[in-house]
Amino acid sequence: MSGGARDRGRSVTSRVLAILDAFDARHPRLTLSEIAARSGMALTTVHRLVGELEEWQALRRTADGCYHIGIRLWELGQLAPDSLQAVAHPWLQELYGSTGENVHLAIRDGVEVLYVDRLFGKRAVPIVSRTGGRLPMHCTGVGKALLAFEPGWFVTSFLSRPLERFTPHTVTEPGRLSRELTQIRARGYALTHEEMTLGSCSAAAPIIADGVPVAAVGIVVSSRRVRELPRLVEPLLAATDGIARAYQAAIAPAARPRQERRD
């Protein structure tokens, strides 16, 4: 099939969005050929549209011929309203200051967790999470903390899906994971040990606002210090409780119905 026939019927907007959607946490840098393959469009079409996106600084071309997301998209992203991140950040700073460990904030997006904030230091254990990145729910502390407090129908649907095993310690058996989620709901926090990556373990707790898990906060440490996780639970829960109260106070004015004037 020719390039024109392959792209026929797609609007310019859909083509541009397909190009941008080709980039993700696992593919932050792509060649033109890779963009064409991942977007499903002809190379000639991709070449023309990428040139326009580069000129607008939505994409940037490096010396080796690869492309990555440009500064203009970052600027636009900063305009997205996110009261949760703004409210949570001071609490994350305080939690990081008191523990010195990796601290991150994540929300659920579909069947994955999306990391929206992260604090770390030079001595903290390297981790795979990154701001703007996504990871599975079943093998991350923040993912389990959120999943445990989702409605029953969602948990049932999630457990019916094939669960990928990332390490020998990843829990992929639905029955075992279900029992673990019950324990998490009972105690209010999740613990993981080398389930996403070898060498790291975590503690995480949900941020509950009006009975809904809106996000989760996690602390990640080296597996060599797994015995220290219990002492991190208290400051973790203090942070999530504080964020929940502050977030509910922040959204209350917007949610409060306007009273009708009576003259």
CSV table of C-alpha atoms in Angstrom, one decimal:
chain,number,residue,atom,x,y,z
A,1,MET,CA,0.0,0.0,0.0
A,2,SER,CA,1.4,3.4,-0.9
A,3,GLY,CA,2.0,6.0,1.7
A,4,GLY,CA,-0.8,8.3,0.5
A,5,ALA,CA,-3.3,5.4,0.6
A,6,ARG,CA,-2.2,4.4,4.1
A,7,ASP,CA,-2.8,7.9,5.5
A,8,ARG,CA,-5.9,8.6,3.5
A,9,GLY,CA,-8.9,9.3,5.6
A,10,ARG,CA,-6.9,10.5,8.7
A,11,SER,CA,-7.2,14.2,9.6
A,12,VAL,CA,-4.1,16.3,10.0
A,13,THR,CA,-4.9,16.5,13.7
A,14,SER,CA,-5.1,12.7,14.2
A,15,ARG,CA,-1.8,12.4,12.3
A,16,VAL,CA,0.0,14.9,14.5
A,17,LEU,CA,-1.4,13.3,17.6
A,18,ALA,CA,-0.2,9.9,16.4
A,19,ILE,CA,3.3,11.3,16.0
A,20,LEU,CA,3.3,12.7,19.5
A,21,ASP,CA,1.8,9.5,20.9
A,22,ALA,CA,4.7,7.5,19.5
A,23,PHE,CA,6.8,8.9,22.3
A,24,ASP,CA,6.6,7.5,25.8
A,25,ALA,CA,8.7,6.7,28.9
A,26,ARG,CA,10.2,3.7,27.1
A,27,HIS,CA,10.7,5.5,23.8
A,28,PRO,CA,11.7,9.1,24.7
A,29,ARG,CA,14.0,9.4,21.6
A,30,LEU,CA,13.0,8.2,18.2
A,31,THR,CA,14.3,8.3,14.6
A,32,LEU,CA,12.0,9.3,11.7
A,33,SER,CA,11.7,5.6,10.7
A,34,GLU,CA,10.7,4.6,14.3
A,35,ILE,CA,8.2,7.4,14.5
A,36,ALA,CA,6.6,6.2,11.2
A,37,ALA,CA,6.5,2.6,12.4
A,38,ARG,CA,5.0,3.5,15.8
A,39,SER,CA,2.5,6.0,14.4
A,40,GLY,CA,1.4,3.7,11.5
A,41,MET,CA,2.0,6.4,8.9
A,42,ALA,CA,4.1,6.7,5.8
A,43,LEU,CA,7.6,8.0,6.2
A,44,THR,CA,7.0,10.8,3.7
A,45,THR,CA,4.0,12.0,5.8
A,46,VAL,CA,6.0,11.7,9.0
A,47,HIS,CA,8.9,13.6,7.6
A,48,ARG,CA,6.7,16.6,6.6
A,49,LEU,CA,4.8,16.8,9.8
A,50,VAL,CA,7.8,16.2,12.1
A,51,GLY,CA,9.5,19.1,10.3
A,52,GLU,CA,6.6,21.4,11.1
A,53,LEU,CA,6.6,20.1,14.7
A,54,GLU,CA,10.3,20.8,15.0
A,55,GLU,CA,9.9,24.3,13.7
A,56,TRP,CA,7.2,25.0,16.3
A,57,GLN,CA,9.5,23.4,19.0
A,58,ALA,CA,7.0,20.7,19.8
A,59,LEU,CA,9.8,18.3,18.8
A,60,ARG,CA,13.6,18.7,19.0
A,61,ARG,CA,16.2,17.0,16.7
A,62,THR,CA,19.5,15.9,18.3
A,63,ALA,CA,22.8,15.7,16.6
A,64,ASP,CA,22.5,12.0,16.0
A,65,GLY,CA,19.2,12.5,14.0
A,66,CYS,CA,16.8,11.4,16.8
A,67,TYR,CA,13.8,13.4,18.0
A,68,HIS,CA,12.5,14.0,21.5
A,69,ILE,CA,9.7,16.1,22.9
A,70,GLY,CA,10.4,19.8,22.7
A,71,ILE,CA,10.2,22.7,25.1
A,72,ARG,CA,6.9,24.1,23.8
A,73,LEU,CA,5.0,21.0,24.8
A,74,TRP,CA,6.6,21.2,28.2
A,75,GLU,CA,5.5,24.8,28.5
A,76,LEU,CA,1.9,23.8,27.6
A,77,GLY,CA,2.0,20.9,30.0
A,78,GLN,CA,2.7,23.3,32.9
A,79,LEU,CA,-0.6,25.0,32.2
A,80,ALA,CA,-2.6,21.9,33.0
A,81,PRO,CA,-4.4,22.5,36.3
A,82,ASP,CA,-3.2,20.1,39.0
A,83,SER,CA,-4.3,21.2,42.5
A,84,LEU,CA,-3.4,17.8,43.9
A,85,GLN,CA,0.2,18.1,42.9
A,86,ALA,CA,0.4,21.7,44.2
A,87,VAL,CA,-1.2,20.7,47.5
A,88,ALA,CA,0.9,17.5,47.9
A,89,HIS,CA,4.3,18.9,47.0
A,90,PRO,CA,5.1,20.6,50.4
A,91,TRP,CA,4.1,17.4,52.2
A,92,LEU,CA,6.4,15.4,49.9
A,93,GLN,CA,9.2,17.7,50.6
A,94,GLU,CA,8.7,17.3,54.4
A,95,LEU,CA,8.5,13.5,54.0
A,96,TYR,CA,11.7,13.5,51.9
A,97,GLY,CA,13.4,15.8,54.4
A,98,SER,CA,12.6,13.5,57.4
A,99,THR,CA,13.5,10.2,55.6
A,100,GLY,CA,16.1,11.1,53.0
A,101,GLU,CA,14.6,8.5,50.7
A,102,ASN,CA,12.9,8.4,47.3
A,103,VAL,CA,9.4,9.9,47.6
A,104,HIS,CA,6.9,10.0,44.8
A,105,LEU,CA,3.2,10.8,44.1
A,106,ALA,CA,1.2,8.8,41.7
A,107,ILE,CA,-2.4,8.6,40.4
A,108,ARG,CA,-4.3,5.8,38.7
A,109,ASP,CA,-4.8,6.2,34.9
A,110,GLY,CA,-6.6,3.1,33.6
A,111,VAL,CA,-4.8,0.0,34.8
A,112,GLU,CA,-1.5,1.8,35.3
A,113,VAL,CA,-0.1,4.4,37.8
A,114,LEU,CA,1.1,7.7,36.4
A,115,TYR,CA,3.8,9.4,38.4
A,116,VAL,CA,3.1,13.1,38.8
A,117,ASP,CA,5.8,14.2,41.3
A,118,ARG,CA,9.1,12.8,42.7
A,119,LEU,CA,11.8,13.8,45.1
A,120,PHE,CA,15.1,12.1,45.5
A,121,GLY,CA,18.7,12.6,46.6
A,122,LYS,CA,22.1,11.6,45.5
A,123,ARG,CA,22.3,8.8,48.0
A,124,ALA,CA,18.8,7.4,47.3
A,125,VAL,CA,18.5,4.0,45.6
A,126,PRO,CA,18.0,4.3,41.8
A,127,ILE,CA,14.4,3.6,40.8
A,128,VAL,CA,12.5,3.2,37.5
A,129,SER,CA,9.7,5.6,38.3
A,130,ARG,CA,10.0,9.1,36.8
A,131,THR,CA,7.7,12.1,36.7
A,132,GLY,CA,5.4,11.6,33.7
A,133,GLY,CA,6.1,7.9,33.6
A,134,ARG,CA,3.8,5.0,33.9
A,135,LEU,CA,4.2,1.6,35.6
A,136,PRO,CA,1.8,-1.3,36.3
A,137,MET,CA,-0.4,-1.3,39.4
A,138,HIS,CA,0.1,-4.9,40.6
A,139,CYS,CA,3.9,-4.7,41.2
A,140,THR,CA,4.3,-1.2,42.6
A,141,GLY,CA,3.7,0.1,46.1
A,142,VAL,CA,1.6,3.1,44.9
A,143,GLY,CA,-0.3,0.8,42.5
A,144,LYS,CA,-1.2,-1.7,45.2
A,145,ALA,CA,-2.2,1.1,47.6
A,146,LEU,CA,-4.6,2.5,45.0
A,147,LEU,CA,-5.9,-0.8,43.8
A,148,ALA,CA,-6.8,-1.9,47.3
A,149,PHE,CA,-9.2,1.0,47.7
A,150,GLU,CA,-10.8,0.9,44.3
A,151,PRO,CA,-14.4,-0.4,44.0
A,152,GLY,CA,-14.9,-4.2,44.0
A,153,TRP,CA,-15.9,-4.3,40.4
A,154,PHE,CA,-12.7,-2.6,39.3
A,155,VAL,CA,-10.6,-5.0,41.4
A,156,THR,CA,-12.4,-8.0,40.0
A,157,SER,CA,-11.9,-6.8,36.4
A,158,PHE,CA,-8.2,-6.0,37.1
A,159,LEU,CA,-7.5,-9.4,38.6
A,160,SER,CA,-9.1,-11.1,35.5
A,161,ARG,CA,-6.3,-9.6,33.3
A,162,PRO,CA,-3.0,-11.4,32.7
A,163,LEU,CA,-0.4,-9.9,35.1
A,164,GLU,CA,3.1,-9.5,33.8
A,165,ARG,CA,6.0,-10.9,36.0
A,166,PHE,CA,8.9,-8.4,36.1
A,167,THR,CA,11.0,-10.2,38.7
A,168,PRO,CA,10.8,-13.6,40.5
A,169,HIS,CA,9.0,-11.7,43.4
A,170,THR,CA,6.2,-10.2,41.3
A,171,VAL,CA,2.8,-11.4,42.5
A,172,THR,CA,0.8,-12.5,39.5
A,173,GLU,CA,-1.6,-15.0,41.0
A,174,PRO,CA,-5.0,-13.4,41.3
A,175,GLY,CA,-5.9,-15.2,44.5
A,176,ARG,CA,-2.7,-14.2,46.2
A,177,LEU,CA,-2.9,-10.6,45.0
A,178,SER,CA,-6.6,-10.4,46.2
A,179,ARG,CA,-5.6,-11.6,49.7
A,180,GLU,CA,-2.8,-9.0,49.8
A,181,LEU,CA,-5.2,-6.2,48.7
A,182,THR,CA,-7.5,-7.2,51.6
A,183,GLN,CA,-4.5,-6.9,54.0
A,184,ILE,CA,-3.6,-3.5,52.5
A,185,ARG,CA,-7.2,-2.2,53.0
A,186,ALA,CA,-7.1,-3.4,56.6
A,187,ARG,CA,-3.8,-1.8,57.6
A,188,GLY,CA,-4.0,1.3,55.3
A,189,TYR,CA,-0.7,0.9,53.5
A,190,ALA,CA,1.2,-1.4,51.0
A,191,LEU,CA,4.6,-3.0,51.2
A,192,THR,CA,6.5,-4.4,48.2
A,193,HIS,CA,9.8,-6.2,48.0
A,194,GLU,CA,11.6,-6.4,44.7
A,195,GLU,CA,8.4,-6.8,42.7
A,196,MET,CA,9.1,-4.2,40.0
A,197,THR,CA,12.9,-4.2,40.1
A,198,LEU,CA,15.5,-6.2,42.0
A,199,GLY,CA,17.3,-4.3,44.7
A,200,SER,CA,14.4,-2.0,45.9
A,201,CYS,CA,11.4,-2.2,48.2
A,202,SER,CA,8.7,0.3,49.1
A,203,ALA,CA,6.0,1.4,51.4
A,204,ALA,CA,3.0,3.3,50.0
A,205,ALA,CA,-0.3,4.7,51.2
A,206,PRO,CA,-3.4,6.1,49.4
A,207,ILE,CA,-4.7,9.6,49.7
A,208,ILE,CA,-8.4,9.2,50.4
A,209,ALA,CA,-10.6,12.2,49.7
A,210,ASP,CA,-14.3,11.9,50.2
A,211,GLY,CA,-13.9,8.1,50.4
A,212,VAL,CA,-12.1,8.0,47.0
A,213,PRO,CA,-8.5,7.1,46.4
A,214,VAL,CA,-7.3,10.1,44.4
A,215,ALA,CA,-3.6,9.3,44.6
A,216,ALA,CA,-0.9,7.5,46.5
A,217,VAL,CA,2.5,8.4,48.1
A,218,GLY,CA,5.3,5.9,48.0
A,219,ILE,CA,8.8,5.7,49.6
A,220,VAL,CA,11.4,3.5,48.0
A,221,VAL,CA,14.5,2.2,49.7
A,222,SER,CA,17.3,-0.3,48.9
A,223,SER,CA,16.4,-4.0,49.6
A,224,ARG,CA,19.3,-4.1,51.9
A,225,ARG,CA,17.4,-1.9,54.2
A,226,VAL,CA,14.0,-3.6,54.0
A,227,ARG,CA,13.9,-3.9,57.8
A,228,GLU,CA,13.7,-0.2,58.0
A,229,LEU,CA,10.4,0.1,56.1
A,230,PRO,CA,8.2,-0.2,59.2
A,231,ARG,CA,9.7,2.9,60.7
A,232,LEU,CA,8.8,4.8,57.5
A,233,VAL,CA,5.1,3.9,57.7
A,234,GLU,CA,4.3,6.5,60.4
A,235,PRO,CA,5.7,9.5,58.6
A,236,LEU,CA,4.2,8.2,55.3
A,237,LEU,CA,0.7,8.0,56.8
A,238,ALA,CA,1.1,11.4,58.4
A,239,ALA,CA,1.9,12.8,54.9
A,240,THR,CA,-1.0,11.1,53.1
A,241,ASP,CA,-3.5,12.2,55.9
A,242,GLY,CA,-2.2,15.8,55.7
A,243,ILE,CA,-2.4,15.8,51.9
A,244,ALA,CA,-6.0,14.4,52.0
A,245,ARG,CA,-7.1,17.1,54.4
A,246,ALA,CA,-5.4,19.9,52.5
A,247,TYR,CA,-6.7,18.6,49.2
A,248,GLN,CA,-10.3,18.4,50.4
A,249,ALA,CA,-10.0,21.9,51.8
A,250,ALA,CA,-8.6,23.1,48.4
A,251,ILE,CA,-11.4,21.6,46.3
A,252,ALA,CA,-14.2,22.4,48.8
A,253,PRO,CA,-14.9,26.0,47.5
A,254,ALA,CA,-15.2,24.7,43.9
A,255,ALA,CA,-17.5,21.9,44.9
A,256,ARG,CA,-19.7,24.0,47.2
A,257,PRO,CA,-22.9,25.0,45.4
A,258,ARG,CA,-23.5,28.7,44.9
A,259,GLN,CA,-26.3,30.0,47.2
A,260,GLU,CA,-29.2,31.7,45.5
A,261,ARG,CA,-29.5,35.4,46.4
A,262,ARG,CA,-32.6,36.5,48.1
A,263,ASP,CA,-33.4,40.2,48.1
